[in-house]
PDB file of C-alpha atoms in Angstrom:
ATOM      1  CA  ASN A 907       0.190  -0.084   0.251  1.00 66.00           C
ATOM      2  CA  GLY A 908       1.436   3.819  -1.129  1.00 70.00           C
ATOM      3  CA  SER A 909       3.788   4.577  -3.429  1.00 75.00           C
ATOM      4  CA  PRO A 910       6.603   4.673  -3.666  1.00 86.00           C
ATOM      5  CA  ILE A 911       7.358   1.669  -1.990  1.00 87.00           C
ATOM      6  CA  ASN A 912      11.282   0.534  -1.115  1.00 90.00           C
ATOM      7  CA  VAL A 913      12.280  -3.468  -1.596  1.00 90.00           C
ATOM      8  CA  HIS A 914      15.377  -5.464  -0.815  1.00 91.00           C
ATOM      9  CA  PRO A 915      15.256  -9.008  -2.751  1.00 92.00           C
ATOM     10  CA  ILE A 916      18.060 -11.064  -2.696  1.00 91.00           C
ATOM     11  CA  VAL A 917      16.780 -12.779  -5.774  1.00 94.00           C
ATOM     12  CA  THR A 918      15.497 -11.535  -8.867  1.00 95.00           C
ATOM     13  CA  THR A 919      11.994 -10.991  -7.865  1.00 95.00           C
ATOM     14  CA  ASN A 920       9.048  -9.932  -9.619  1.00 95.00           C
ATOM     15  CA  TYR A 921       6.655  -7.268  -8.320  1.00 93.00           C
ATOM     16  CA  VAL A 922       3.249  -6.598  -9.157  1.00 92.00           C
ATOM     17  CA  VAL A 923       1.239  -2.961  -8.641  1.00 90.00           C
ATOM     18  CA  THR A 924      -2.763  -2.425  -8.820  1.00 89.00           C
ATOM     19  CA  GLY A 925      -3.944   0.691  -9.224  1.00 89.00           C
ATOM     20  CA  SER A 926      -7.475   2.001  -8.833  1.00 89.00           C
ATOM     21  CA  ASN A 927      -9.538   5.256  -8.555  1.00 91.00           C
ATOM     22  CA  SER A 928     -12.600   6.330  -7.343  1.00 92.00           C
ATOM     23  CA  TYR A 929     -14.553   5.339 -10.352  1.00 94.00           C
ATOM     24  CA  GLY A 930     -14.050   1.406 -10.131  1.00 91.00           C
ATOM     25  CA  CYS A 931     -11.583   1.277 -12.531  1.00 95.00           C
ATOM     26  CA  SER A 932      -8.579  -0.529 -11.956  1.00 94.00           C
ATOM     27  CA  ASN A 933      -5.558  -1.646 -13.193  1.00 95.00           C
ATOM     28  CA  LYS A 934      -2.050  -3.534 -13.012  1.00 94.00           C
ATOM     29  CA  ASP A 935       1.027  -2.887 -13.963  1.00 94.00           C
ATOM     30  CA  THR A 936       4.254  -6.240 -13.336  1.00 95.00           C
ATOM     31  CA  ILE A 937       7.955  -4.827 -12.736  1.00 94.00           C
ATOM     32  CA  GLN A 938      10.617  -7.560 -12.259  1.00 95.00           C
ATOM     33  CA  VAL A 939      13.714  -7.026 -10.858  1.00 94.00           C
ATOM     34  CA  LEU A 940      16.198  -8.752 -10.927  1.00 93.00           C
ATOM     35  CA  VAL A 941      19.033  -9.363  -8.592  1.00 94.00           C
ATOM     36  CA  ARG A 942      23.105  -9.947  -9.869  1.00 93.00           C
ATOM     37  CA  PRO A 943      25.050 -12.428  -7.942  1.00 93.00           C
ATOM     38  CA  ILE A 944      27.999  -9.959  -6.090  1.00 94.00           C
ATOM     39  CA  PRO A 945      31.311 -10.965  -7.418  1.00 97.00           C
ATOM     40  CA  ASN A 946      34.012 -13.213  -5.214  1.00 97.00           C
ATOM     41  CA  ILE A 947      36.978 -11.199  -5.758  1.00 98.00           C
ATOM     42  CA  THR A 948      40.130 -12.603  -4.930  1.00 98.00           C
ATOM     43  CA  ALA A 949      43.894 -11.099  -4.854  1.00 97.00           C
ATOM     44  CA  SER A 950      46.580 -13.304  -4.924  1.00 97.00           C
ATOM     45  CA  THR A 951      50.563 -13.246  -5.892  1.00 96.00           C
ATOM     46  CA  PRO A 952      53.035 -15.909  -5.899  1.00 92.00           C
ATOM     47  CA  ASN A 953      54.833 -14.956  -2.834  1.00 90.00           C
ATOM     48  CA  ASP A 954      53.668 -12.786  -0.874  1.00 93.00           C
ATOM     49  CA  THR A 955      57.094 -12.511   1.131  1.00 94.00           C
ATOM     50  CA  ILE A 956      59.410 -10.242  -0.619  1.00 93.00           C
ATOM     51  CA  CYS A 957      63.200  -8.054   0.776  1.00 87.00           C
ATOM     52  CA  SER A 958      62.867  -4.766   0.275  1.00 85.00           C
ATOM     53  CA  GLY A 959      63.468  -3.234  -3.261  1.00 85.00           C
ATOM     54  CA  ASP A 960      62.325  -6.390  -4.722  1.00 91.00           C
ATOM     55  CA  THR A 961      59.274  -5.844  -6.684  1.00 94.00           C
ATOM     56  CA  LEU A 962      56.013  -7.767  -7.668  1.00 95.00           C
ATOM     57  CA  SER A 963      52.932  -8.854  -9.203  1.00 97.00           C
ATOM     58  CA  LEU A 964      49.495  -8.858  -7.193  1.00 97.00           C
ATOM     59  CA  THR A 965      46.326 -10.436  -9.421  1.00 98.00           C
ATOM     60  CA  ALA A 966      43.002 -10.094  -8.900  1.00 98.00           C
ATOM     61  CA  ALA A 967      40.022 -12.679 -10.067  1.00 98.00           C
ATOM     62  CA  GLY A 968      36.283 -12.408 -10.126  1.00 97.00           C
ATOM     63  CA  GLY A 969      35.298  -9.575 -11.497  1.00 97.00           C
ATOM     64  CA  SER A 970      35.790  -7.198 -15.349  1.00 97.00           C
ATOM     65  CA  THR A 971      37.356  -4.689 -13.687  1.00 97.00           C
ATOM     66  CA  TYR A 972      39.072  -3.735 -10.268  1.00 98.00           C
ATOM     67  CA  VAL A 973      40.769  -0.601  -8.750  1.00 97.00           C
ATOM     68  CA  TRP A 974      43.405  -1.538  -6.029  1.00 98.00           C
ATOM     69  CA  GLY A 975      45.052   0.360  -3.545  1.00 97.00           C
ATOM     70  CA  ILE A 976      46.658   0.583   0.254  1.00 97.00           C
ATOM     71  CA  LEU A 977      44.293  -0.627   2.592  1.00 94.00           C
ATOM     72  CA  GLY A 978      43.395   2.439   4.389  1.00 90.00           C
ATOM     73  CA  GLY A 979      44.969   4.923   1.721  1.00 89.00           C
ATOM     74  CA  SER A 980      45.126   6.055  -2.056  1.00 91.00           C
ATOM     75  CA  SER A 981      44.854   4.065  -5.013  1.00 94.00           C
ATOM     76  CA  ILE A 982      47.094   3.042  -6.763  1.00 96.00           C
ATOM     77  CA  GLY A 983      45.860   1.722 -10.148  1.00 95.00           C
ATOM     78  CA  SER A 984      43.867  -0.254 -12.149  1.00 96.00           C
ATOM     79  CA  SER A 985      45.776  -2.683 -13.750  1.00 95.00           C
ATOM     80  CA  ASN A 986      45.930  -6.695 -13.157  1.00 96.00           C
ATOM     81  CA  PRO A 987      47.967  -7.548 -12.503  1.00 96.00           C
ATOM     82  CA  ILE A 988      49.825  -4.205 -10.797  1.00 97.00           C
ATOM     83  CA  GLN A 989      53.752  -4.103 -10.308  1.00 96.00           C
ATOM     84  CA  VAL A 990      54.402  -3.125  -6.869  1.00 96.00           C
ATOM     85  CA  SER A 991      57.711  -2.265  -4.418  1.00 94.00           C
ATOM     86  CA  PRO A 992      56.841  -1.779  -1.290  1.00 95.00           C
ATOM     87  CA  SER A 993      59.582  -1.085   0.991  1.00 91.00           C
ATOM     88  CA  THR A 994      57.683  -1.784   4.551  1.00 94.00           C
ATOM     89  CA  SER A 995      55.196  -4.139   4.797  1.00 95.00           C
ATOM     90  CA  THR A 996      52.203  -3.257   3.372  1.00 96.00           C
ATOM     91  CA  SER A 997      47.943  -4.348   3.114  1.00 97.00           C
ATOM     92  CA  TYR A 998      46.586  -3.681  -0.336  1.00 97.00           C
ATOM     93  CA  THR A 999      42.585  -4.071  -0.899  1.00 98.00           C
ATOM     94  CA  VAL A1000      41.525  -4.538  -4.948  1.00 98.00           C
ATOM     95  CA  VAL A1001      36.904  -3.486  -5.321  1.00 97.00           C
ATOM     96  CA  GLY A1002      36.874  -6.002  -8.391  1.00 98.00           C
ATOM     97  CA  THR A1003      33.177  -4.681 -10.800  1.00 98.00           C
ATOM     98  CA  SER A1004      31.837  -7.804 -12.486  1.00 97.00           C
ATOM     99  CA  ILE A1005      29.758  -6.400 -15.458  1.00 96.00           C
ATOM    100  CA  TYR A1006      26.231  -5.741 -13.918  1.00 95.00           C
ATOM    101  CA  GLY A1007      28.220  -3.426 -11.884  1.00 95.00           C
ATOM    102  CA  CYS A1008      28.588  -5.429  -8.376  1.00 96.00           C
ATOM    103  CA  SER A1009      31.143  -4.995  -6.252  1.00 97.00           C
ATOM    104  CA  SER A1010      33.031  -6.451  -3.547  1.00 98.00           C
ATOM    105  CA  ALA A1011      36.880  -6.046  -2.368  1.00 97.00           C
ATOM    106  CA  ASP A1012      40.029  -8.372  -1.341  1.00 98.00           C
ATOM    107  CA  THR A1013      42.881  -8.128   1.284  1.00 97.00           C
ATOM    108  CA  ILE A1014      45.977  -9.116   0.501  1.00 97.00           C
ATOM    109  CA  SER A1015      48.900  -8.250   3.120  1.00 97.00           C
ATOM    110  CA  ILE A1016      53.194  -8.509   1.865  1.00 97.00           C
ATOM    111  CA  THR A1017      55.471  -8.877   4.422  1.00 96.00           C
ATOM    112  CA  VAL A1018      59.112  -6.725   3.390  1.00 94.00           C
ATOM    113  CA  ASN A1019      62.060  -8.428   5.152  1.00 88.00           C
ATOM    114  CA  PRO A1020      65.117  -6.224   5.050  1.00 80.00           C
ATOM    115  CA  GLY A1021      67.595  -5.877   2.315  1.00 70.00           C
ATOM    116  CA  THR A1022      71.232  -7.451   2.203  1.00 66.00           C
ATOM    117  CA  THR A1023      73.891  -4.339   2.825  1.00 65.00           C
ATOM    118  CA  ALA A1024      76.455  -5.994   0.698  1.00 68.00           C
ATOM    119  CA  ASN A1025      76.509  -2.753  -1.740  1.00 74.00           C
ATOM    120  CA  THR A1026      80.500  -2.104  -0.231  1.00 85.00           C
ATOM    121  CA  ILE A1027      83.182  -4.102   0.920  1.00 90.00           C
ATOM    122  CA  ASN A1028      85.509  -3.534   3.061  1.00 90.00           C
ATOM    123  CA  GLY A1029      89.690  -5.568   3.415  1.00 91.00           C
ATOM    124  CA  ASN A1030      93.269  -5.706   1.632  1.00 90.00           C
ATOM    125  CA  ILE A1031      92.179  -3.657  -2.346  1.00 88.00           C
ATOM    126  CA  SER A1032      96.320  -4.842  -3.258  1.00 89.00           C
ATOM    127  CA  VAL A1033      98.276  -7.727  -1.829  1.00 90.00           C
ATOM    128  CA  CYS A1034     101.195  -9.831  -2.790  1.00 90.00           C
ATOM    129  CA  PRO A1035     100.965 -13.549  -4.143  1.00 91.00           C
ATOM    130  CA  GLY A1036     100.846 -16.326  -1.342  1.00 91.00           C
ATOM    131  CA  VAL A1037      99.804 -13.732   1.265  1.00 94.00           C
ATOM    132  CA  THR A1038      97.121 -16.224   3.878  1.00 93.00           C
ATOM    133  CA  GLY A1039      94.197 -15.008   6.254  1.00 94.00           C
ATOM    134  CA  VAL A1040      93.136 -11.558   4.755  1.00 94.00           C
ATOM    135  CA  THR A1041      90.147 -10.724   5.663  1.00 94.00           C
ATOM    136  CA  TYR A1042      87.275  -9.023   3.590  1.00 94.00           C
ATOM    137  CA  TRP A1043      83.663  -7.724   5.056  1.00 91.00           C
ATOM    138  CA  ILE A1044      80.534  -6.156   4.687  1.00 88.00           C
ATOM    139  CA  PRO A1045      80.267  -2.477   6.546  1.00 85.00           C
ATOM    140  CA  ASN A1046      76.602  -2.769   8.150  1.00 80.00           C
ATOM    141  CA  ALA A1047      75.675  -5.935   7.729  1.00 79.00           C
ATOM    142  CA  ASN A1048      72.188  -7.144   8.457  1.00 75.00           C
ATOM    143  CA  PRO A1049      72.281 -10.192  10.804  1.00 77.00           C
ATOM    144  CA  THR A1050      69.294 -12.143   9.489  1.00 76.00           C
ATOM    145  CA  SER A1051      71.599 -11.947   6.268  1.00 79.00           C
ATOM    146  CA  THR A1052      73.448 -14.678   4.508  1.00 84.00           C
ATOM    147  CA  TYR A1053      76.317 -13.712   1.730  1.00 87.00           C
ATOM    148  CA  ASN A1054      77.519 -15.795  -1.110  1.00 90.00           C
ATOM    149  CA  TRP A1055      81.599 -14.585  -1.912  1.00 93.00           C
ATOM    150  CA  SER A1056      83.035 -15.257  -4.675  1.00 92.00           C
ATOM    151  CA  VAL A1057      86.950 -15.288  -5.220  1.00 93.00           C
ATOM    152  CA  THR A1058      89.521 -14.834  -8.018  1.00 90.00           C
ATOM    153  CA  ASN A1059      92.788 -16.294  -7.147  1.00 90.00           C
ATOM    154  CA  GLY A1060      92.479 -17.362  -4.042  1.00 92.00           C
ATOM    155  CA  VAL A1061      90.838 -19.880  -1.763  1.00 94.00           C
ATOM    156  CA  ILE A1062      88.029 -18.798   0.833  1.00 95.00           C
ATOM    157  CA  VAL A1063      89.096 -20.471   4.310  1.00 95.00           C
ATOM    158  CA  SER A1064      86.292 -19.300   6.398  1.00 95.00           C
ATOM    159  CA  GLY A1065      83.089 -17.444   6.259  1.00 94.00           C
ATOM    160  CA  GLN A1066      81.143 -18.503   3.770  1.00 94.00           C
ATOM    161  CA  GLY A1067      77.865 -17.703   3.886  1.00 90.00           C
ATOM    162  CA  ASN A1068      78.832 -14.402   6.648  1.00 90.00           C
ATOM    163  CA  ASP A1069      79.110 -11.163   6.228  1.00 90.00           C
ATOM    164  CA  THR A1070      82.988 -11.689   6.344  1.00 92.00           C
ATOM    165  CA  ILE A1071      85.414 -13.963   5.150  1.00 94.00           C
ATOM    166  CA  VAL A1072      89.420 -14.847   5.405  1.00 95.00           C
ATOM    167  CA  VAL A1073      90.582 -15.499   2.521  1.00 95.00           C
ATOM    168  CA  ASN A1074      94.293 -17.185   1.633  1.00 94.00           C
ATOM    169  CA  TRP A1075      95.565 -15.662  -1.695  1.00 93.00           C
ATOM    170  CA  SER A1076      97.752 -17.626  -4.255  1.00 91.00           C
ATOM    171  CA  SER A1077     101.166 -17.768  -4.676  1.00 86.00           C
ATOM    172  CA  THR A1078     100.661 -16.173  -8.477  1.00 76.00           C
ATOM    173  CA  SER A1079      98.401 -13.006  -8.482  1.00 55.00           C
ATOM    174  CA  GLY A1080      98.182 -10.898  -5.489  1.00 46.00           C
ATOM    175  CA  THR A1081      94.844  -9.331  -6.462  1.00 46.00           C
TER     176      THR A1081
END
């Protein structure tokens, strides 16, 4: 009874309205309200843990268009997949919209571990052939990192995998 009325169907529903005037004449009409499904949006990535400075690809599925953003922050784009390079652990949200205009969202969290600090090597840069026990190290090394050292014309006698190594140099080359 009354006009207008508010309806909130959860499935496709037909509504019939009958109108009557004071002369006893009536007429009716039917309208069908189509209820489209809410898309099941999922965000994914091959690896949700990266090192600082790395880039990874986030992919969304379940919709036809997407808008990516930083959770609680600004929009970062609408491409799918999207490339991100967070410097700290970050949660991303994606809102996916179906071809019918219905939307839902998903969130994915990325853990960012500190990167290694192997941008400088300290130690003697000039040695005599056959010298032994020469130490080389990474200053301000990250204690949770491992380091893979490679030496030409010498032998690593200790420290492989660590931030400090000891090298015995060959008797035929001093570099």
